[in-house]
Every structure is written in C-alpha cells, then in structure tokens.
Short mmCIF file of N, CA and C in Angstrom, two decimals:
data_model
loop_
_atom_site.label_atom_id
_atom_site.label_comp_id
_atom_site.label_asym_id
_atom_site.label_seq_id
_atom_site.Cartn_x
_atom_site.Cartn_y
_atom_site.Cartn_z
N MET E 1 -62.33 -77.00 -109.75
CA MET E 1 -63.00 -76.15 -110.73
C MET E 1 -62.75 -74.70 -110.31
N PRO E 2 -62.33 -73.85 -111.23
CA PRO E 2 -62.15 -72.44 -110.89
C PRO E 2 -63.45 -71.83 -110.34
N TYR E 3 -63.30 -70.89 -109.44
CA TYR E 3 -64.46 -70.34 -108.74
C TYR E 3 -65.48 -69.73 -109.69
N ALA E 4 -65.03 -69.01 -110.71
CA ALA E 4 -65.99 -68.41 -111.67
C ALA E 4 -66.80 -69.50 -112.36
N ASP E 5 -66.16 -70.62 -112.67
CA ASP E 5 -66.87 -71.74 -113.30
C ASP E 5 -67.86 -72.37 -112.32
N GLN E 6 -67.51 -72.41 -111.04
CA GLN E 6 -68.43 -72.95 -110.04
C GLN E 6 -69.70 -72.10 -109.98
N LEU E 7 -69.52 -70.79 -110.00
CA LEU E 7 -70.68 -69.89 -109.95
C LEU E 7 -71.58 -70.09 -111.17
N GLU E 8 -70.98 -70.22 -112.33
CA GLU E 8 -71.77 -70.43 -113.55
C GLU E 8 -72.46 -71.79 -113.51
N HIS E 9 -71.79 -72.80 -112.97
CA HIS E 9 -72.39 -74.12 -112.84
C HIS E 9 -73.63 -74.08 -111.93
N LYS E 10 -73.53 -73.37 -110.82
CA LYS E 10 -74.67 -73.23 -109.91
C LYS E 10 -75.84 -72.54 -110.63
N ARG E 11 -75.52 -71.53 -111.41
CA ARG E 11 -76.55 -70.81 -112.15
C ARG E 11 -77.24 -71.75 -113.14
N SER E 12 -76.46 -72.57 -113.84
CA SER E 12 -77.05 -73.49 -114.82
C SER E 12 -77.90 -74.56 -114.14
N LEU E 13 -77.49 -75.00 -112.95
CA LEU E 13 -78.30 -75.97 -112.20
C LEU E 13 -79.66 -75.38 -111.82
N LEU E 14 -79.66 -74.12 -111.42
CA LEU E 14 -80.92 -73.46 -111.07
C LEU E 14 -81.80 -73.31 -112.31
N ASN E 15 -81.22 -72.90 -113.41
CA ASN E 15 -82.00 -72.78 -114.66
C ASN E 15 -82.60 -74.12 -115.05
N GLU E 16 -81.81 -75.19 -114.91
CA GLU E 16 -82.29 -76.53 -115.25
C GLU E 16 -83.45 -76.94 -114.34
N ALA E 17 -83.34 -76.63 -113.06
CA ALA E 17 -84.40 -76.99 -112.11
C ALA E 17 -85.69 -76.21 -112.42
N LEU E 18 -85.55 -74.94 -112.78
CA LEU E 18 -86.72 -74.11 -113.05
C LEU E 18 -87.44 -74.50 -114.34
N CYS E 19 -86.72 -75.05 -115.31
CA CYS E 19 -87.35 -75.37 -116.60
C CYS E 19 -88.41 -76.46 -116.48
N HIS E 20 -88.45 -77.16 -115.38
CA HIS E 20 -89.46 -78.21 -115.17
C HIS E 20 -90.80 -77.65 -114.69
N TYR E 21 -90.85 -76.34 -114.45
CA TYR E 21 -92.06 -75.70 -113.95
C TYR E 21 -92.47 -74.60 -114.94
N PRO E 22 -93.46 -74.88 -115.77
CA PRO E 22 -93.85 -73.93 -116.82
C PRO E 22 -94.13 -72.51 -116.32
N THR E 23 -94.69 -72.39 -115.14
CA THR E 23 -94.99 -71.05 -114.63
C THR E 23 -93.73 -70.29 -114.24
N LEU E 24 -92.60 -70.96 -114.15
CA LEU E 24 -91.36 -70.31 -113.75
C LEU E 24 -90.38 -70.09 -114.89
N THR E 25 -90.72 -70.57 -116.08
CA THR E 25 -89.77 -70.49 -117.20
C THR E 25 -89.49 -69.06 -117.64
N SER E 26 -90.38 -68.14 -117.31
CA SER E 26 -90.15 -66.75 -117.71
C SER E 26 -89.20 -66.01 -116.75
N ILE E 27 -88.84 -66.65 -115.66
CA ILE E 27 -87.94 -66.00 -114.69
C ILE E 27 -86.53 -65.97 -115.24
N GLU E 28 -85.94 -64.79 -115.24
CA GLU E 28 -84.57 -64.62 -115.70
C GLU E 28 -83.63 -64.79 -114.50
N VAL E 29 -82.80 -65.81 -114.58
CA VAL E 29 -81.84 -66.06 -113.50
C VAL E 29 -80.58 -65.26 -113.79
N GLY E 30 -80.27 -64.35 -112.89
CA GLY E 30 -79.08 -63.53 -113.06
C GLY E 30 -77.82 -64.28 -112.66
N ALA E 31 -76.74 -63.59 -112.67
CA ALA E 31 -75.46 -64.18 -112.29
C ALA E 31 -75.50 -64.58 -110.81
N THR E 32 -74.82 -65.65 -110.50
CA THR E 32 -74.73 -66.09 -109.11
C THR E 32 -73.83 -65.14 -108.35
N ARG E 33 -74.31 -64.69 -107.20
CA ARG E 33 -73.50 -63.79 -106.38
C ARG E 33 -72.37 -64.55 -105.73
N PRO E 34 -71.15 -64.07 -105.82
CA PRO E 34 -70.04 -64.77 -105.17
C PRO E 34 -70.10 -64.60 -103.65
N ALA E 35 -69.54 -65.55 -102.97
CA ALA E 35 -69.47 -65.50 -101.51
C ALA E 35 -68.46 -64.42 -101.09
N PRO E 36 -68.64 -63.84 -99.90
CA PRO E 36 -67.68 -62.84 -99.43
C PRO E 36 -66.25 -63.41 -99.34
N SER E 37 -66.16 -64.70 -99.05
CA SER E 37 -64.85 -65.34 -98.96
C SER E 37 -64.98 -66.76 -99.51
N ILE E 38 -63.97 -67.19 -100.24
CA ILE E 38 -64.01 -68.55 -100.78
C ILE E 38 -63.15 -69.49 -99.95
N GLU E 39 -62.62 -69.01 -98.84
CA GLU E 39 -61.85 -69.84 -97.92
C GLU E 39 -62.34 -69.58 -96.50
N GLY E 40 -62.28 -70.63 -95.67
CA GLY E 40 -62.59 -70.49 -94.25
C GLY E 40 -64.04 -70.24 -93.91
N TYR E 41 -64.95 -70.61 -94.78
CA TYR E 41 -66.36 -70.30 -94.55
C TYR E 41 -67.19 -71.50 -94.08
N ARG E 42 -66.74 -72.72 -94.31
CA ARG E 42 -67.54 -73.90 -93.96
C ARG E 42 -67.46 -74.17 -92.48
N VAL E 43 -68.62 -74.23 -91.83
CA VAL E 43 -68.67 -74.43 -90.39
C VAL E 43 -69.02 -75.87 -90.02
N ARG E 44 -68.98 -76.77 -91.04
CA ARG E 44 -69.25 -78.17 -90.77
C ARG E 44 -68.40 -79.03 -91.70
N ALA E 45 -67.86 -80.10 -91.14
CA ALA E 45 -67.10 -81.06 -91.93
C ALA E 45 -67.60 -82.46 -91.61
N LYS E 46 -67.98 -83.21 -92.64
CA LYS E 46 -68.35 -84.61 -92.49
C LYS E 46 -67.27 -85.40 -93.22
N LEU E 47 -66.42 -86.06 -92.45
CA LEU E 47 -65.25 -86.72 -93.03
C LEU E 47 -65.24 -88.20 -92.70
N VAL E 48 -64.60 -88.97 -93.55
CA VAL E 48 -64.45 -90.41 -93.34
C VAL E 48 -62.99 -90.73 -93.07
N VAL E 49 -62.78 -91.85 -92.38
CA VAL E 49 -61.44 -92.27 -92.00
C VAL E 49 -61.18 -93.66 -92.54
N ASP E 50 -60.00 -93.85 -93.12
CA ASP E 50 -59.62 -95.17 -93.60
C ASP E 50 -58.11 -95.25 -93.71
N GLU E 51 -57.53 -96.24 -93.04
CA GLU E 51 -56.08 -96.47 -93.13
C GLU E 51 -55.28 -95.20 -92.85
N GLY E 52 -55.70 -94.42 -91.89
CA GLY E 52 -54.98 -93.20 -91.53
C GLY E 52 -55.32 -91.99 -92.37
N ALA E 53 -56.06 -92.18 -93.46
CA ALA E 53 -56.49 -91.04 -94.28
C ALA E 53 -57.76 -90.47 -93.67
N LEU E 54 -57.85 -89.16 -93.66
CA LEU E 54 -59.00 -88.46 -93.10
C LEU E 54 -59.47 -87.47 -94.17
N GLY E 55 -60.63 -87.76 -94.76
CA GLY E 55 -61.07 -86.88 -95.83
C GLY E 55 -62.42 -87.26 -96.39
N LEU E 56 -62.50 -87.29 -97.70
CA LEU E 56 -63.75 -87.54 -98.42
C LEU E 56 -63.56 -88.73 -99.36
N TYR E 57 -64.67 -89.35 -99.72
CA TYR E 57 -64.60 -90.42 -100.71
C TYR E 57 -64.27 -89.84 -102.08
N ALA E 58 -63.41 -90.52 -102.82
CA ALA E 58 -63.18 -90.15 -104.21
C ALA E 58 -64.50 -90.38 -104.95
N GLU E 59 -64.78 -89.56 -105.92
CA GLU E 59 -66.06 -89.62 -106.63
C GLU E 59 -66.34 -91.03 -107.15
N GLY E 60 -67.51 -91.54 -106.77
CA GLY E 60 -67.96 -92.83 -107.25
C GLY E 60 -67.28 -94.03 -106.62
N THR E 61 -66.54 -93.81 -105.53
CA THR E 61 -65.81 -94.92 -104.90
C THR E 61 -65.98 -94.85 -103.39
N HIS E 62 -65.37 -95.82 -102.71
CA HIS E 62 -65.26 -95.77 -101.26
C HIS E 62 -63.79 -95.63 -100.85
N SER E 63 -62.98 -95.11 -101.76
CA SER E 63 -61.57 -94.83 -101.48
C SER E 63 -61.50 -93.43 -100.85
N VAL E 64 -60.85 -93.34 -99.70
CA VAL E 64 -60.78 -92.07 -99.01
C VAL E 64 -59.61 -91.23 -99.54
N VAL E 65 -59.93 -90.02 -99.94
CA VAL E 65 -58.92 -89.06 -100.37
C VAL E 65 -58.56 -88.22 -99.15
N ASP E 66 -57.32 -88.30 -98.72
CA ASP E 66 -56.85 -87.55 -97.56
C ASP E 66 -56.83 -86.06 -97.90
N ILE E 67 -57.40 -85.23 -97.02
CA ILE E 67 -57.36 -83.78 -97.22
C ILE E 67 -56.79 -83.14 -95.95
N PRO E 68 -55.48 -83.11 -95.85
CA PRO E 68 -54.86 -82.64 -94.61
C PRO E 68 -55.07 -81.17 -94.28
N ASP E 69 -55.35 -80.35 -95.27
CA ASP E 69 -55.56 -78.93 -94.98
C ASP E 69 -56.63 -78.38 -95.90
N CYS E 70 -57.88 -78.62 -95.53
CA CYS E 70 -59.00 -78.18 -96.34
C CYS E 70 -59.22 -76.68 -96.11
N ARG E 71 -58.95 -75.88 -97.13
CA ARG E 71 -58.99 -74.43 -97.00
C ARG E 71 -60.39 -73.85 -96.84
N VAL E 72 -61.43 -74.62 -97.19
CA VAL E 72 -62.77 -74.06 -97.07
C VAL E 72 -63.32 -74.17 -95.64
N LEU E 73 -62.69 -74.98 -94.79
CA LEU E 73 -63.16 -75.12 -93.41
C LEU E 73 -62.81 -73.88 -92.60
N SER E 74 -63.71 -73.52 -91.68
CA SER E 74 -63.44 -72.39 -90.79
C SER E 74 -62.24 -72.76 -89.91
N PRO E 75 -61.53 -71.78 -89.38
CA PRO E 75 -60.37 -72.07 -88.54
C PRO E 75 -60.69 -72.98 -87.35
N VAL E 76 -61.84 -72.80 -86.72
CA VAL E 76 -62.21 -73.63 -85.57
C VAL E 76 -62.43 -75.07 -85.99
N VAL E 77 -63.15 -75.29 -87.06
CA VAL E 77 -63.40 -76.65 -87.56
C VAL E 77 -62.10 -77.28 -88.02
N ARG E 78 -61.30 -76.53 -88.74
CA ARG E 78 -60.01 -77.05 -89.22
C ARG E 78 -59.13 -77.47 -88.05
N SER E 79 -59.12 -76.70 -87.00
CA SER E 79 -58.31 -77.01 -85.82
C SER E 79 -58.79 -78.29 -85.14
N ALA E 80 -60.10 -78.46 -85.00
CA ALA E 80 -60.64 -79.67 -84.38
C ALA E 80 -60.34 -80.90 -85.24
N VAL E 81 -60.46 -80.77 -86.55
CA VAL E 81 -60.14 -81.87 -87.45
C VAL E 81 -58.66 -82.23 -87.32
N GLN E 82 -57.82 -81.22 -87.21
CA GLN E 82 -56.38 -81.47 -87.06
C GLN E 82 -56.08 -82.20 -85.76
N ALA E 83 -56.80 -81.88 -84.70
CA ALA E 83 -56.61 -82.57 -83.43
C ALA E 83 -56.93 -84.05 -83.57
N VAL E 84 -58.02 -84.37 -84.24
CA VAL E 84 -58.38 -85.78 -84.47
C VAL E 84 -57.33 -86.43 -85.36
N ARG E 85 -56.91 -85.73 -86.40
CA ARG E 85 -55.88 -86.25 -87.31
C ARG E 85 -54.60 -86.58 -86.53
N ASP E 86 -54.20 -85.68 -85.64
CA ASP E 86 -52.98 -85.89 -84.86
C ASP E 86 -53.08 -87.12 -83.97
N ALA E 87 -54.29 -87.46 -83.52
CA ALA E 87 -54.49 -88.59 -82.61
C ALA E 87 -54.59 -89.93 -83.34
N LEU E 88 -54.89 -89.92 -84.63
CA LEU E 88 -55.11 -91.17 -85.36
C LEU E 88 -53.95 -92.17 -85.28
N PRO E 89 -52.71 -91.74 -85.37
CA PRO E 89 -51.61 -92.73 -85.32
C PRO E 89 -51.47 -93.43 -83.97
N PHE E 90 -52.17 -92.97 -82.96
CA PHE E 90 -52.01 -93.52 -81.62
C PHE E 90 -53.05 -94.58 -81.28
N GLY E 91 -53.54 -95.26 -82.31
CA GLY E 91 -54.40 -96.41 -82.08
C GLY E 91 -55.89 -96.15 -82.01
N PHE E 92 -56.33 -94.95 -82.29
CA PHE E 92 -57.76 -94.68 -82.32
C PHE E 92 -58.33 -95.22 -83.61
N ARG E 93 -59.36 -96.01 -83.51
CA ARG E 93 -60.02 -96.55 -84.71
C ARG E 93 -61.33 -95.81 -84.89
N LEU E 94 -61.37 -94.97 -85.89
CA LEU E 94 -62.58 -94.21 -86.22
C LEU E 94 -63.02 -94.56 -87.62
N LEU E 95 -64.33 -94.49 -87.86
CA LEU E 95 -64.87 -94.68 -89.19
C LEU E 95 -65.14 -93.34 -89.87
N ALA E 96 -65.59 -92.38 -89.07
CA ALA E 96 -65.93 -91.06 -89.62
C ALA E 96 -66.02 -90.06 -88.48
N LEU E 97 -66.10 -88.80 -88.83
CA LEU E 97 -66.37 -87.77 -87.83
C LEU E 97 -67.14 -86.63 -88.47
N ASP E 98 -67.87 -85.95 -87.64
CA ASP E 98 -68.67 -84.80 -88.04
C ASP E 98 -68.27 -83.69 -87.09
N VAL E 99 -67.75 -82.61 -87.62
CA VAL E 99 -67.30 -81.48 -86.81
C VAL E 99 -68.12 -80.27 -87.20
N ARG E 100 -68.73 -79.61 -86.21
CA ARG E 100 -69.56 -78.43 -86.46
C ARG E 100 -69.14 -77.29 -85.55
N GLU E 101 -69.02 -76.12 -86.13
CA GLU E 101 -68.79 -74.92 -85.34
C GLU E 101 -70.14 -74.48 -84.79
N VAL E 102 -70.21 -74.28 -83.49
CA VAL E 102 -71.44 -73.83 -82.83
C VAL E 102 -71.10 -72.62 -81.98
N ASP E 103 -72.12 -71.96 -81.45
CA ASP E 103 -71.89 -70.75 -80.66
C ASP E 103 -70.91 -70.97 -79.52
N ALA E 104 -70.98 -72.13 -78.88
CA ALA E 104 -70.13 -72.42 -77.73
C ALA E 104 -68.73 -72.90 -78.13
N GLY E 105 -68.47 -73.10 -79.41
CA GLY E 105 -67.17 -73.57 -79.84
C GLY E 105 -67.29 -74.57 -80.97
N VAL E 106 -67.09 -75.85 -80.64
CA VAL E 106 -67.13 -76.87 -81.68
C VAL E 106 -67.77 -78.13 -81.12
N LEU E 107 -68.56 -78.79 -81.97
CA LEU E 107 -69.20 -80.05 -81.61
C LEU E 107 -68.59 -81.12 -82.49
N VAL E 108 -68.00 -82.14 -81.87
CA VAL E 108 -67.35 -83.22 -82.61
C VAL E 108 -68.10 -84.52 -82.35
N THR E 109 -68.57 -85.15 -83.42
CA THR E 109 -69.23 -86.44 -83.33
C THR E 109 -68.31 -87.48 -83.96
N LEU E 110 -67.96 -88.49 -83.19
CA LEU E 110 -67.08 -89.55 -83.66
C LEU E 110 -67.90 -90.79 -84.00
N VAL E 111 -67.63 -91.38 -85.14
CA VAL E 111 -68.28 -92.63 -85.52
C VAL E 111 -67.22 -93.71 -85.38
N VAL E 112 -67.48 -94.64 -84.46
CA VAL E 112 -66.50 -95.69 -84.16
C VAL E 112 -67.03 -97.04 -84.62
N PRO E 113 -66.14 -98.01 -84.81
CA PRO E 113 -66.61 -99.33 -85.23
C PRO E 113 -67.52 -99.96 -84.17
N PRO E 114 -68.38 -100.89 -84.59
CA PRO E 114 -69.23 -101.58 -83.62
C PRO E 114 -68.37 -102.26 -82.55
N HIS E 115 -68.90 -102.32 -81.35
CA HIS E 115 -68.25 -102.97 -80.22
C HIS E 115 -66.99 -102.25 -79.73
N SER E 116 -66.78 -101.01 -80.19
CA SER E 116 -65.66 -100.22 -79.68
C SER E 116 -66.06 -99.60 -78.35
N ASP E 117 -65.07 -99.25 -77.56
CA ASP E 117 -65.33 -98.54 -76.32
C ASP E 117 -65.41 -97.05 -76.63
N ALA E 118 -66.57 -96.62 -77.10
CA ALA E 118 -66.76 -95.25 -77.54
C ALA E 118 -66.49 -94.25 -76.42
N GLN E 119 -66.88 -94.60 -75.21
CA GLN E 119 -66.65 -93.70 -74.08
C GLN E 119 -65.15 -93.48 -73.86
N ALA E 120 -64.37 -94.53 -73.92
CA ALA E 120 -62.92 -94.41 -73.72
C ALA E 120 -62.29 -93.58 -74.84
N ILE E 121 -62.73 -93.81 -76.06
CA ILE E 121 -62.19 -93.04 -77.18
C ILE E 121 -62.52 -91.56 -77.00
N ALA E 122 -63.76 -91.26 -76.65
CA ALA E 122 -64.18 -89.87 -76.44
C ALA E 122 -63.38 -89.22 -75.31
N GLU E 123 -63.17 -89.95 -74.22
CA GLU E 123 -62.43 -89.40 -73.09
C GLU E 123 -60.97 -89.14 -73.45
N GLU E 124 -60.40 -89.96 -74.31
CA GLU E 124 -59.01 -89.76 -74.74
C GLU E 124 -58.90 -88.59 -75.70
N LEU E 125 -59.84 -88.48 -76.61
CA LEU E 125 -59.76 -87.44 -77.62
C LEU E 125 -60.18 -86.06 -77.14
N ALA E 126 -61.10 -86.01 -76.17
CA ALA E 126 -61.64 -84.71 -75.72
C ALA E 126 -60.54 -83.72 -75.32
N PRO E 127 -59.57 -84.11 -74.48
CA PRO E 127 -58.54 -83.14 -74.12
C PRO E 127 -57.68 -82.70 -75.30
N LEU E 128 -57.44 -83.61 -76.24
CA LEU E 128 -56.64 -83.26 -77.42
C LEU E 128 -57.37 -82.23 -78.27
N ILE E 129 -58.67 -82.44 -78.45
CA ILE E 129 -59.46 -81.50 -79.25
C ILE E 129 -59.58 -80.17 -78.52
N ALA E 130 -59.79 -80.22 -77.20
CA ALA E 130 -59.94 -78.98 -76.42
C ALA E 130 -58.68 -78.13 -76.50
N ARG E 131 -57.52 -78.77 -76.56
CA ARG E 131 -56.26 -78.01 -76.66
C ARG E 131 -56.17 -77.24 -77.96
N HIS E 132 -56.79 -77.73 -78.98
CA HIS E 132 -56.74 -77.03 -80.28
C HIS E 132 -57.73 -75.88 -80.27
#
C-alpha cells in the first residue's frame, strides 16, 4: 500500500475506534503525521521459518512468505536476521525467531522444534550472528 494511503488508513481506523464513544465523537482527528523515515525504523522482527523461507505468514494462511531484504528493519536487526538466514542451509532447524535491537546491540530469540538441542544450536549460531 502506498505510504500516503497507509497514513489515511490509520486515520480512518482511529476515527472508527472513537465513534464507539459518544463523548469522543466531537473530536476532530487531523491528518496522521508521517514518520521521519519509512525505511530502517523497525527495531524488532518476529519471523517464522519454513522450508528455508524466513519471513511472515501470507495473510490468512500458514504459508511463509520469504522476505530476504525487509527495508523497514533497522540495519542492526536486518544484519542479525541475515546471519540467521545465512546459517539455515547448514542444517539448523528453526521454527521462528525474534530479533530486537537493544542498547547493548541485538537480542536474538530462537524458537526450535521440541526435543532439539537448543543449546547446541545457540552455540553454533552465536558466533555467526556476532560477526554480523
């Protein structure tokens, strides 16, 4: 969706939410303020993994849409995601990951299948992620 349309959609959602409260119906909702940047601003990524694809579920399904270069992710988060992506072909079985930019750098949470050796997977991936 074009960015201007996204802003208008957010405005309409707020108007719709306010109409359920009679005391708030007189509030005039102005235009949605655009973000300073529409790329590189997201400091968290919650992604799923399936058959080598690393991304998000297609709307209304459990089919994973691969997103190899998500432009909205901050450079630090994007780099950590890329490190995990690079390691996937080498036999790591992951279900999902959560990557967050924090003051100290990046926090990566790996979701592995039941009965996996999570410690071994973490020890293998940690140096790869740290290099990024």
